[in-house]
XYZ file of C-alpha atoms in Angstrom:
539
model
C -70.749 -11.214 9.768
C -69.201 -10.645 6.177
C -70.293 -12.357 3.344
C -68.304 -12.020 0.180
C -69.965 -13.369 -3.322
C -68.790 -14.033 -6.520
C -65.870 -10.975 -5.963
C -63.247 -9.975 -8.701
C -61.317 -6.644 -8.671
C -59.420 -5.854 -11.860
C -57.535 -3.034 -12.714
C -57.037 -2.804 -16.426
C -56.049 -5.982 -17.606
C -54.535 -6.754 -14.419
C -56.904 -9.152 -12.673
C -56.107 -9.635 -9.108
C -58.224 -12.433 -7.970
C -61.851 -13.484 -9.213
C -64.631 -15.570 -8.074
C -63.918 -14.541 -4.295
C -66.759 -16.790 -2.468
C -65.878 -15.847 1.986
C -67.777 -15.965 4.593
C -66.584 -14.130 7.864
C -68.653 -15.082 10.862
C -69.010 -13.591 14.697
C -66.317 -14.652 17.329
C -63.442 -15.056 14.339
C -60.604 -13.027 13.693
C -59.133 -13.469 10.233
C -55.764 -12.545 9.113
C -55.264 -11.728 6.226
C -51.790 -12.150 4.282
C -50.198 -12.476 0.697
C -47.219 -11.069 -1.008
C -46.628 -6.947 -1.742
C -49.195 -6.067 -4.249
C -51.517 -9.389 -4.175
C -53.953 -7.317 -2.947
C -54.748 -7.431 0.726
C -54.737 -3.751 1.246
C -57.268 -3.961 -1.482
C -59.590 -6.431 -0.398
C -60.252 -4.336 2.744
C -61.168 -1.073 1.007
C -63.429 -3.153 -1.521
C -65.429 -4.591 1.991
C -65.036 -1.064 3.967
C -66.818 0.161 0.519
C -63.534 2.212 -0.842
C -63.280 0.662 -3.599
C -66.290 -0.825 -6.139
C -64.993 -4.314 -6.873
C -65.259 -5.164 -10.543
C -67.864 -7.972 -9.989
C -69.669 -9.410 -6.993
C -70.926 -8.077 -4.024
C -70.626 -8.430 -0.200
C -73.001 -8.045 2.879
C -73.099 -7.805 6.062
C -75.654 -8.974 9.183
C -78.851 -6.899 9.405
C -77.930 -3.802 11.736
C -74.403 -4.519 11.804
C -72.185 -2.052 12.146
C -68.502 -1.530 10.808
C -65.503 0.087 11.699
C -62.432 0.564 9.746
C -59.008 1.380 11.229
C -57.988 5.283 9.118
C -54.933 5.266 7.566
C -55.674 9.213 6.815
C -53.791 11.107 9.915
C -54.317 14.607 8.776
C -57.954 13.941 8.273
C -59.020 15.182 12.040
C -56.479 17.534 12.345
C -59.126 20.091 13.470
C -60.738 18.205 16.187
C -60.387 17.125 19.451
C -58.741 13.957 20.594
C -61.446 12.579 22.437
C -64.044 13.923 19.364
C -62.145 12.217 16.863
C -62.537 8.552 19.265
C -66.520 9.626 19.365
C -66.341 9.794 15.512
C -65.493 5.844 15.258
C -69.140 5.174 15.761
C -70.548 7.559 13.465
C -74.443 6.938 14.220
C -73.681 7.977 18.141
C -71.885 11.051 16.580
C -74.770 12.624 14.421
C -77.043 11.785 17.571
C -74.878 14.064 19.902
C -74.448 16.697 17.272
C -78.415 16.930 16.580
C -79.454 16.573 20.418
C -77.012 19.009 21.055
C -77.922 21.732 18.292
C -81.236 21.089 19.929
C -80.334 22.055 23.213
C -78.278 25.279 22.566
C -81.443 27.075 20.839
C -82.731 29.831 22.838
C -85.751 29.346 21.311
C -86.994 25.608 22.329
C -90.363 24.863 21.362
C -92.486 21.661 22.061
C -91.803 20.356 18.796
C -88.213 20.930 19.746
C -88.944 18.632 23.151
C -90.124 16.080 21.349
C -87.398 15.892 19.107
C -84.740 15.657 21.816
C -87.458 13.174 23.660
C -86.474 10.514 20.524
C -83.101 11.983 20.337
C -82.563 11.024 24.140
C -83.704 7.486 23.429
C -81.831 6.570 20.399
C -78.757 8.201 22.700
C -79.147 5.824 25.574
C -79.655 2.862 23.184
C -76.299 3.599 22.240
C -74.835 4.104 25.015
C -73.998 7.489 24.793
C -74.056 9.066 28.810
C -70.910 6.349 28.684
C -69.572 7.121 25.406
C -66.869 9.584 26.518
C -65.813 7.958 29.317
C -65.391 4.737 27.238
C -63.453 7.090 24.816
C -61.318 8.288 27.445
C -60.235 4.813 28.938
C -59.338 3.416 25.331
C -56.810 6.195 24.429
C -55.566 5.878 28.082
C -55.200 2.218 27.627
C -53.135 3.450 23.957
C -50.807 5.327 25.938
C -52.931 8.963 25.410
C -53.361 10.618 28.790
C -56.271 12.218 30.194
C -54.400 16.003 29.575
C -54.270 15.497 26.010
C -57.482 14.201 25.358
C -59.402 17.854 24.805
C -56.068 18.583 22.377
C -56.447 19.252 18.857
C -55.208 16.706 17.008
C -52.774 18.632 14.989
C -51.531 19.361 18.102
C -50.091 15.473 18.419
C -47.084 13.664 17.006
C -47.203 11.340 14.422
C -46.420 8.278 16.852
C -49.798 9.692 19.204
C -52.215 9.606 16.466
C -51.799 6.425 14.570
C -53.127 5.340 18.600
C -56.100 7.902 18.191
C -56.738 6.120 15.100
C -57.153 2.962 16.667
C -58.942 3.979 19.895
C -61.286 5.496 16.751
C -61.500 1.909 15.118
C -62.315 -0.241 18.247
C -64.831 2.589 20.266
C -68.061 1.467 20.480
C -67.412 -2.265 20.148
C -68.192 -2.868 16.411
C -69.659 -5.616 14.883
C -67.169 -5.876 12.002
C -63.668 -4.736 12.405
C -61.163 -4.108 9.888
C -57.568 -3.342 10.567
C -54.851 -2.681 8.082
C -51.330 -2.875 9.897
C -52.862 -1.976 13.235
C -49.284 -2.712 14.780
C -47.414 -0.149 13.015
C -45.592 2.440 14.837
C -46.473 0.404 18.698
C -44.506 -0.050 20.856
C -44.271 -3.921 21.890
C -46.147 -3.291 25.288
C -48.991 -1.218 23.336
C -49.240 -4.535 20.951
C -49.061 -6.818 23.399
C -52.433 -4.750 24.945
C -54.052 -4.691 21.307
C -53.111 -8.825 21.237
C -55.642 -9.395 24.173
C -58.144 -6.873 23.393
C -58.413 -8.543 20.369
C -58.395 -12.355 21.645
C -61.461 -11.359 23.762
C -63.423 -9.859 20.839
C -66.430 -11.538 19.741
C -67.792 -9.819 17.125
C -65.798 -10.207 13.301
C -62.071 -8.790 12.612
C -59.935 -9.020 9.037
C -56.093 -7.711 9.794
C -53.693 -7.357 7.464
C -50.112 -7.220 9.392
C -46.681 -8.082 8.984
C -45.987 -8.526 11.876
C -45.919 -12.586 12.751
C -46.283 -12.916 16.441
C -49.413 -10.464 16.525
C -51.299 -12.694 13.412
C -50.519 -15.449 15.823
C -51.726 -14.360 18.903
C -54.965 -13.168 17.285
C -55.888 -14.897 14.285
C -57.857 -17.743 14.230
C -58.234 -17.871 10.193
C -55.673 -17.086 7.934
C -56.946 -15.735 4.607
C -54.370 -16.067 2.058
C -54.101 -14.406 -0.910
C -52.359 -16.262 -3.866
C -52.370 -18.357 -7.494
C -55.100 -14.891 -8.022
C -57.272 -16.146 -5.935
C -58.399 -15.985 -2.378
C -58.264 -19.128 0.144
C -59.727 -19.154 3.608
C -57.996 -21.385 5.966
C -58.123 -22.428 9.481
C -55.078 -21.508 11.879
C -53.175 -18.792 12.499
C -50.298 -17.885 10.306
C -47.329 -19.906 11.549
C -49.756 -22.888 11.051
C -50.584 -21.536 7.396
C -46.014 -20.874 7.065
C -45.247 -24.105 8.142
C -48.048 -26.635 6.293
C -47.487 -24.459 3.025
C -43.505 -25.493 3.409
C -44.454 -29.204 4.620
C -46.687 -29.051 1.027
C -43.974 -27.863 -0.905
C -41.650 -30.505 0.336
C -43.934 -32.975 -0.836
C -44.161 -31.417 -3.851
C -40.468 -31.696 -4.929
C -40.212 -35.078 -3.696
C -42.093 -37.070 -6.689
C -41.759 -40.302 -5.222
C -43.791 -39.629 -2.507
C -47.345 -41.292 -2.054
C -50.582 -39.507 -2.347
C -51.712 -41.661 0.942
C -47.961 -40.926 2.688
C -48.365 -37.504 2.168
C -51.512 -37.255 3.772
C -50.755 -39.309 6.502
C -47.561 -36.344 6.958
C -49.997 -33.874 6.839
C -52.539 -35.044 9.086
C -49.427 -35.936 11.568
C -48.366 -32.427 11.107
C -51.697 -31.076 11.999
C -51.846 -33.126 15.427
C -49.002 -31.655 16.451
C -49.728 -27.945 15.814
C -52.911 -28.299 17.233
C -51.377 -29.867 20.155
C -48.929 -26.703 20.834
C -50.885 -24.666 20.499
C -53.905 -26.070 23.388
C -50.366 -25.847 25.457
C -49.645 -21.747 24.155
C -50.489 -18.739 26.377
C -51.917 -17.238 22.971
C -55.305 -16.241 22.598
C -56.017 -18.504 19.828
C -55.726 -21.148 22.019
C -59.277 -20.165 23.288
C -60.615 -20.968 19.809
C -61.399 -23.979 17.642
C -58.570 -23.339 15.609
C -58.495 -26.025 13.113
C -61.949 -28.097 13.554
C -62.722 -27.577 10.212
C -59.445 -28.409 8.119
C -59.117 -30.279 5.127
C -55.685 -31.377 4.335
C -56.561 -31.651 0.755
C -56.775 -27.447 0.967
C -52.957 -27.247 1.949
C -50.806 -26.503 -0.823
C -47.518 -24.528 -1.872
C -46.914 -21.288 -1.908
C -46.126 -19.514 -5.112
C -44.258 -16.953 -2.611
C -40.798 -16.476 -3.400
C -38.052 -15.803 -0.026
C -35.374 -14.017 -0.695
C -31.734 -15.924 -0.263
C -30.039 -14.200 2.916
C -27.163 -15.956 4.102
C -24.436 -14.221 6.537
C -20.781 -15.918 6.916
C -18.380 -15.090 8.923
C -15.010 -14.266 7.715
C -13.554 -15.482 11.012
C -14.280 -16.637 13.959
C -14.638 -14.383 16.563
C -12.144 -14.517 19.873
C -13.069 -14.043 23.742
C -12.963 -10.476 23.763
C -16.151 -9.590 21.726
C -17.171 -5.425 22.937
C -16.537 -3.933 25.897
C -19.221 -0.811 26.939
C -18.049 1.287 30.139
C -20.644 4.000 31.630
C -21.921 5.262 28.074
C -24.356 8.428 28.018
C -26.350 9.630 25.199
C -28.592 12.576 24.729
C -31.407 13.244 22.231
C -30.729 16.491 19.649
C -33.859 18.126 21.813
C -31.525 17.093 25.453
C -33.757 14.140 26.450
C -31.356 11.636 28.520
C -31.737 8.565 26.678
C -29.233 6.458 29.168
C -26.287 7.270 31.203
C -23.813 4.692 33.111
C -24.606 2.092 30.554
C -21.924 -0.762 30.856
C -21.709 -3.872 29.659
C -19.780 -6.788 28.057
C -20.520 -9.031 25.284
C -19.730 -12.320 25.385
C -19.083 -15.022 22.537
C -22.547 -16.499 21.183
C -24.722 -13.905 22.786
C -27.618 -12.251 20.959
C -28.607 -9.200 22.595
C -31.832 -7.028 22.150
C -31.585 -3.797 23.390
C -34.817 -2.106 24.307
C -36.333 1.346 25.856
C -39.341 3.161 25.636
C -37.693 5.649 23.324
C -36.346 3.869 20.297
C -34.005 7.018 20.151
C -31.646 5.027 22.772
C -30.738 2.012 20.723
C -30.167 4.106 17.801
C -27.726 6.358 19.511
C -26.087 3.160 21.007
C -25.568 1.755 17.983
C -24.378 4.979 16.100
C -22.108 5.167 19.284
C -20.451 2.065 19.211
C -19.932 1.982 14.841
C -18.471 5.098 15.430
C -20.676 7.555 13.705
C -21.717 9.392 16.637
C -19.276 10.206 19.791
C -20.811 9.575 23.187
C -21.223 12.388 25.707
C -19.708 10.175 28.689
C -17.778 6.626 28.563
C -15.887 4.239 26.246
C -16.401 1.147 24.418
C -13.535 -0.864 22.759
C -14.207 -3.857 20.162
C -12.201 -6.839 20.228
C -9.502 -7.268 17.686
C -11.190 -10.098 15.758
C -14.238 -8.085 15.825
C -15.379 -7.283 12.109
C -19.029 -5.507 12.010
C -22.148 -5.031 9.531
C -23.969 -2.095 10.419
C -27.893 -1.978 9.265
C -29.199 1.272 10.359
C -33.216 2.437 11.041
C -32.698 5.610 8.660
C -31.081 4.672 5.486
C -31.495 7.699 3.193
C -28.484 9.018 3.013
C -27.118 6.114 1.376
C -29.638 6.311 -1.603
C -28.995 10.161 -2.414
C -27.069 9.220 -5.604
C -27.912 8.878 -9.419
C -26.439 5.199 -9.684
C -28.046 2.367 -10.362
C -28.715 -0.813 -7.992
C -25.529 -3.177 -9.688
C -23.283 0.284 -9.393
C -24.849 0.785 -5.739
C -23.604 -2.666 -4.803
C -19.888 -2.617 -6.186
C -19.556 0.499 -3.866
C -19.247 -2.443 -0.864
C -16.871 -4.987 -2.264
C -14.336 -6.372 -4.663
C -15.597 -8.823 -7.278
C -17.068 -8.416 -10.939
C -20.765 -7.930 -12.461
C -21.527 -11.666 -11.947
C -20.866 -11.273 -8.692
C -22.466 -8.595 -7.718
C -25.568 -9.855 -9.468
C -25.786 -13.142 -7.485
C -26.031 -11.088 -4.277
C -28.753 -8.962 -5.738
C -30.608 -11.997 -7.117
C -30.725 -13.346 -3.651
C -32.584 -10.677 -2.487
C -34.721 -11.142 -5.582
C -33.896 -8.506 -8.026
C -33.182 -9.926 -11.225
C -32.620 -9.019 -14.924
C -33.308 -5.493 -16.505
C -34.248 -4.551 -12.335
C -30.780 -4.439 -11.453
C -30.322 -1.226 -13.425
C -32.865 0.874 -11.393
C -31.673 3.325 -10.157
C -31.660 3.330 -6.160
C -33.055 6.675 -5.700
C -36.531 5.739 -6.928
C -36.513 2.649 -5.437
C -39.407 1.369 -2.169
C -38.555 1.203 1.117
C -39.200 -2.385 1.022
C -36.141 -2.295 -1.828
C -33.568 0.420 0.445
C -33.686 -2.382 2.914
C -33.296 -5.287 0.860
C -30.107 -3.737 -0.709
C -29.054 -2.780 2.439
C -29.223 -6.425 3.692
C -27.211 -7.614 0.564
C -24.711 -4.775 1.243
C -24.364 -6.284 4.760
C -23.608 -10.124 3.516
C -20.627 -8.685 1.087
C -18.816 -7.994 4.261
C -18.698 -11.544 6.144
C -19.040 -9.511 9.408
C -18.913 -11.475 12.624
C -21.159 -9.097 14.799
C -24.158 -7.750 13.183
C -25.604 -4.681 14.466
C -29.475 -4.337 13.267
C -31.282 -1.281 14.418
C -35.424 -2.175 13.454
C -34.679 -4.511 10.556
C -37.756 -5.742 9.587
C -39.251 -2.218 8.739
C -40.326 -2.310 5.409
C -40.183 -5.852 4.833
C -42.708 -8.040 3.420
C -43.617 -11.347 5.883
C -41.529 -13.478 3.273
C -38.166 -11.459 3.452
C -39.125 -10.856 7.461
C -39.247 -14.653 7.681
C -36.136 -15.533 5.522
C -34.165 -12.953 7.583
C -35.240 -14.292 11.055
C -34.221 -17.929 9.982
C -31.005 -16.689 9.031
C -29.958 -15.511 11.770
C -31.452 -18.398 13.981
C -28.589 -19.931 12.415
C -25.686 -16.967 12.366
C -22.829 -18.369 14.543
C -21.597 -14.699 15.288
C -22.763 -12.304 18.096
C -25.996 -10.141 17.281
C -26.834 -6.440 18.944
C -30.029 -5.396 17.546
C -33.480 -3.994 18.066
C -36.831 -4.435 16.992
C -40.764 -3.911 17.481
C -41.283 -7.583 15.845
C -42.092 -9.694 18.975
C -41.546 -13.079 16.899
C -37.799 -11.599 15.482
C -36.461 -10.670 19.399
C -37.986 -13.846 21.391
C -36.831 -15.960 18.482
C -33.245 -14.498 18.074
C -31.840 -13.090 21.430
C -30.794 -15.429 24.815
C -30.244 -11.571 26.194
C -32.005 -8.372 27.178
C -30.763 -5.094 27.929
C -33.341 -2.181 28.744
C -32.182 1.425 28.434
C -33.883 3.801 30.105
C -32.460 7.935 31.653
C -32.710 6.074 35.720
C -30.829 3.296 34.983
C -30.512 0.022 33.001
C -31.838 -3.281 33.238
C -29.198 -6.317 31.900
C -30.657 -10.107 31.559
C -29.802 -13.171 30.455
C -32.898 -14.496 29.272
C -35.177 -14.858 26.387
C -37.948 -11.819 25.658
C -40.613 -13.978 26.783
C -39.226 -14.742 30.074
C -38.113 -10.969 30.284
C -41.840 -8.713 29.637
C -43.666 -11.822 31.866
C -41.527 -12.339 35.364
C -42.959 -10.809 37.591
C -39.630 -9.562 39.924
C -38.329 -8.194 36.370
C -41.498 -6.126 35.804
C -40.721 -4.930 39.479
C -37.458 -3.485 38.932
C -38.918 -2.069 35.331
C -42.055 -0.403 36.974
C -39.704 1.254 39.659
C -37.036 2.734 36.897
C -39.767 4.121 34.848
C -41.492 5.889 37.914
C -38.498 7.872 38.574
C -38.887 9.867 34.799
């Protein structure tokens, strides 16, 4: 249990929130959201005691202990794998290290014995004769095997330790859990593991994520940060998305009825509470919303940027053909061979693999920037394309300025121009940034503007949503709910592919997998996981 009192955090003049009164209680899992730079990052360093909050202070249960998910992978560089897992639960940690000191003297005396007597004991208490083999099945169940686990950690790639990390954060079973973007660099089977670890937690977790489907399998409070100030709701966050519209509906339509509006609202609330006792998610286990007040549901002050894609024509029968395509990885890893495939009008297609190398060297493949070792592909002649790529660099190693950067892509003047960028929410003096400085968050935002000058009718989208906030995340994937034109992308947002493709297409170097269906339907049936099981043996 967490109890936040009286909080404020102010840097400067710059007052984030104040008079922060939260109380986080046992079996709950809070997620916690807001737009870039309200704060949420900083909330969870002020509570993981990080970062001395300006006023107030915050407590936890008597005994408890807390973990907090690193976001420093060098730190452990020098130990071991399975060491740095130990570490999570630091009391357990100075208790080996002392009964162990203890036990390599050559000189042992009684007084010696009796120390590792009480050492012994407070080891057992904990747990400890398990403790590595606890450590060992968490990293294996993070997709670490048993022959790296005595490794040092230097010795790991950058993908391998943000999993260390975690096994770190969860060993030991805490009693108060803090994750900040837990999800980040998973694949979707490793999230889809950390979804129902969490659901069956029982002990307190605050997550910050941007990722929409994992908040909503997990959360069963939404904590959101806004107006500077910090509301605690019940519901995940597609309940907190959709009554925070519904609210600001009602608030642009003047005419409308204090007692009408919260009849709407209450209607609203028995049917979300309604799908969700029918969801497979975990927060359908929990008493979601048997404390709501509708009076607490208001507008959001976030602002969504305007992304719109047209089509400058409609597209014809013949959409892409793909005949026996091969790639291989710069270090000679076979990413897929005899890949074939047409695409049909209306079809959007995820393509997925266990190395997100092969969908990047598809795409590259088939927009031409990269020549395939084996095979053809031929677009159809109606066939106009918008490219988004995962690594975008290279098209922000220049000295112009964002308005400049944009007139590179089309014909038009200034006005123009600036209407695109405003849509994406840059407006005024921030349009003559130059691009070079600017976040990730900012690459991709111009990069999506770049890709509505060009009224493609096939959009190829390689990872979009990294780097995006959960506003321009969300305005994207509406968007393209609506697009009328075909779609070949790929993605580690679960929410984004099951709410945007009607077709799958694993990659893998034994052979390919090719289904009409939607993601959901594709990771669950059960002959499909057959056939998947059986390619992946044969690596």
């Amino acid at each position: 249990m967490i109890t936040v009192t009286d909080l404020a955090i102010q840097f400067g003049k710059q007052i984030l929130y104040k008079d922060v009164n939260l109380k986080f209680t046992n079996g709950n899992i809070y997620g916690i959201i807001g737009a870039n730079g309200a704060g949420k990052s900083t909330l969870v360093r002020a509570i993981a005691g990080e970062l001395e909050p300006s006023k107030g202070t915050i407590e936890f249960g008597p005994g408890e202990r807390m973990s907090v998910l690193s976001q420093d992978h060098f730190k452990f560089d020098e130990f071991t794998v399975l060491d740095t897992v130990l570490m999570g639960h630091r009391e357990l940690w100075d208790v080996m290290n002392k009964r162990n000191e203890i036990y390599s003297k050559e000189d042992f005396s009684e007084e010696d014995g009796i120390k590792a007597a009480e050492y012994e004991e407070t080891f057992a208490n904990l747990d400890g004769y398990n403790a590595e083999s606890d450590a060992g099945s968490l990293l294996e169940q993070l997709g670490i095997p048993v022959a790296k686990h005595k490794q040092l950690m230097k010795e790991l790639s950058g993908k391998e330790k943000v999993r260390v990390m975690l096994a770190q954060a969860l060993f030991g079973n805490p009693d108060n859990l803090l994750l900040d973007e837990p999800t980040n660099d998973l694949d979707l089977e490793t999230v889809e593991w950390l979804e129902d670890y969490l659901g069956n937690y029982e002990h307190t977790v605050l997550v910050v994520s941007h990722d929409r489907h994992f908040l909503d399998a997990i959360s069963t409070h939404t904590v959101d940060i806004d107006y500077g100030k910090i509301t605690l709701f019940a519901g995940n966050y597609s309940f907190w998305y959709e009554s925070s519209q519904l609210a600001l509906r009602q608030a642009q339509n003047q005419k409308m009825k204090a007692e009408e509006k919260k009849k709407q609202l209450e209607e609203f609330i028995r049917r979300f509470s309604a799908n969700v006792a029918k969801s497979r998610q975990t927060t359908s286990r929990k008493k979601m919303l048997e404390k709501l007040n509708v009076e607490e549901i208001q507008p959001s002050t976030r602002k969504y940027p305007g992304i719109i894609f047209k089509m400058d024509r409609e597209p014809g029968n013949q959409i892409l053909e793909v005949e026996n395509l091969k790639a291989v990885a710069e270090d000679g890893t076979l990413l897929f061979k005899n890949l074939t495939f047409n695409v049909e009008k209306d079809e959007k297609i995820v393509f997925i693999s266990h190395d997100p190398r092969a969908m990047t060297a598809l795409f590259e493949i088939i927009t031409g920037n990269q020549e395939p070792v084996e095979g053809s592909y031929k677009w159809g002649v109606t066939i106009s394309t918008a490219y988004l790529p995962v690594d975008n660099g290279k098209f922000f190693e220049n000295d112009l300025n964002m308005l400049e950067w944009l007139s590179q892509f089309g014909t038009g003047n200034e006005v123009y121009f600036k209407g695109f960028l405003g849509r994406m929410l840059f407006s005024g003096e921030e349009v003559l940034k130059k691009v070079k400085v600017l976040s990730g968050g900012e690459k991709m935002r111009c990069m999506i503007a770049r890709m509505q000058l060009t009224d493609a009718n096939c959009l190829i989208l390689d990872t979009p949503t990294n780097h995006l906030d959960l506003e321009s995340i969300q305005a994207f994937n509406n968007n393209l709910k609506l697009f009328k034109g075909n779609l070949l992308f790929a993605s580690h947002d679960h929410e984004f592919i099951n709410s945007l493709a009607n077709r799958v297409i694993e990659l893998t170097p034994n052979g390919n997998l090719d289904k009409l269906t939607t993601y959901d339907d594709y990771i669950h049936d059960d002959h499909i996981k057959e056939l998947r099981q059986k390619l992946y043996e044969k690596s």
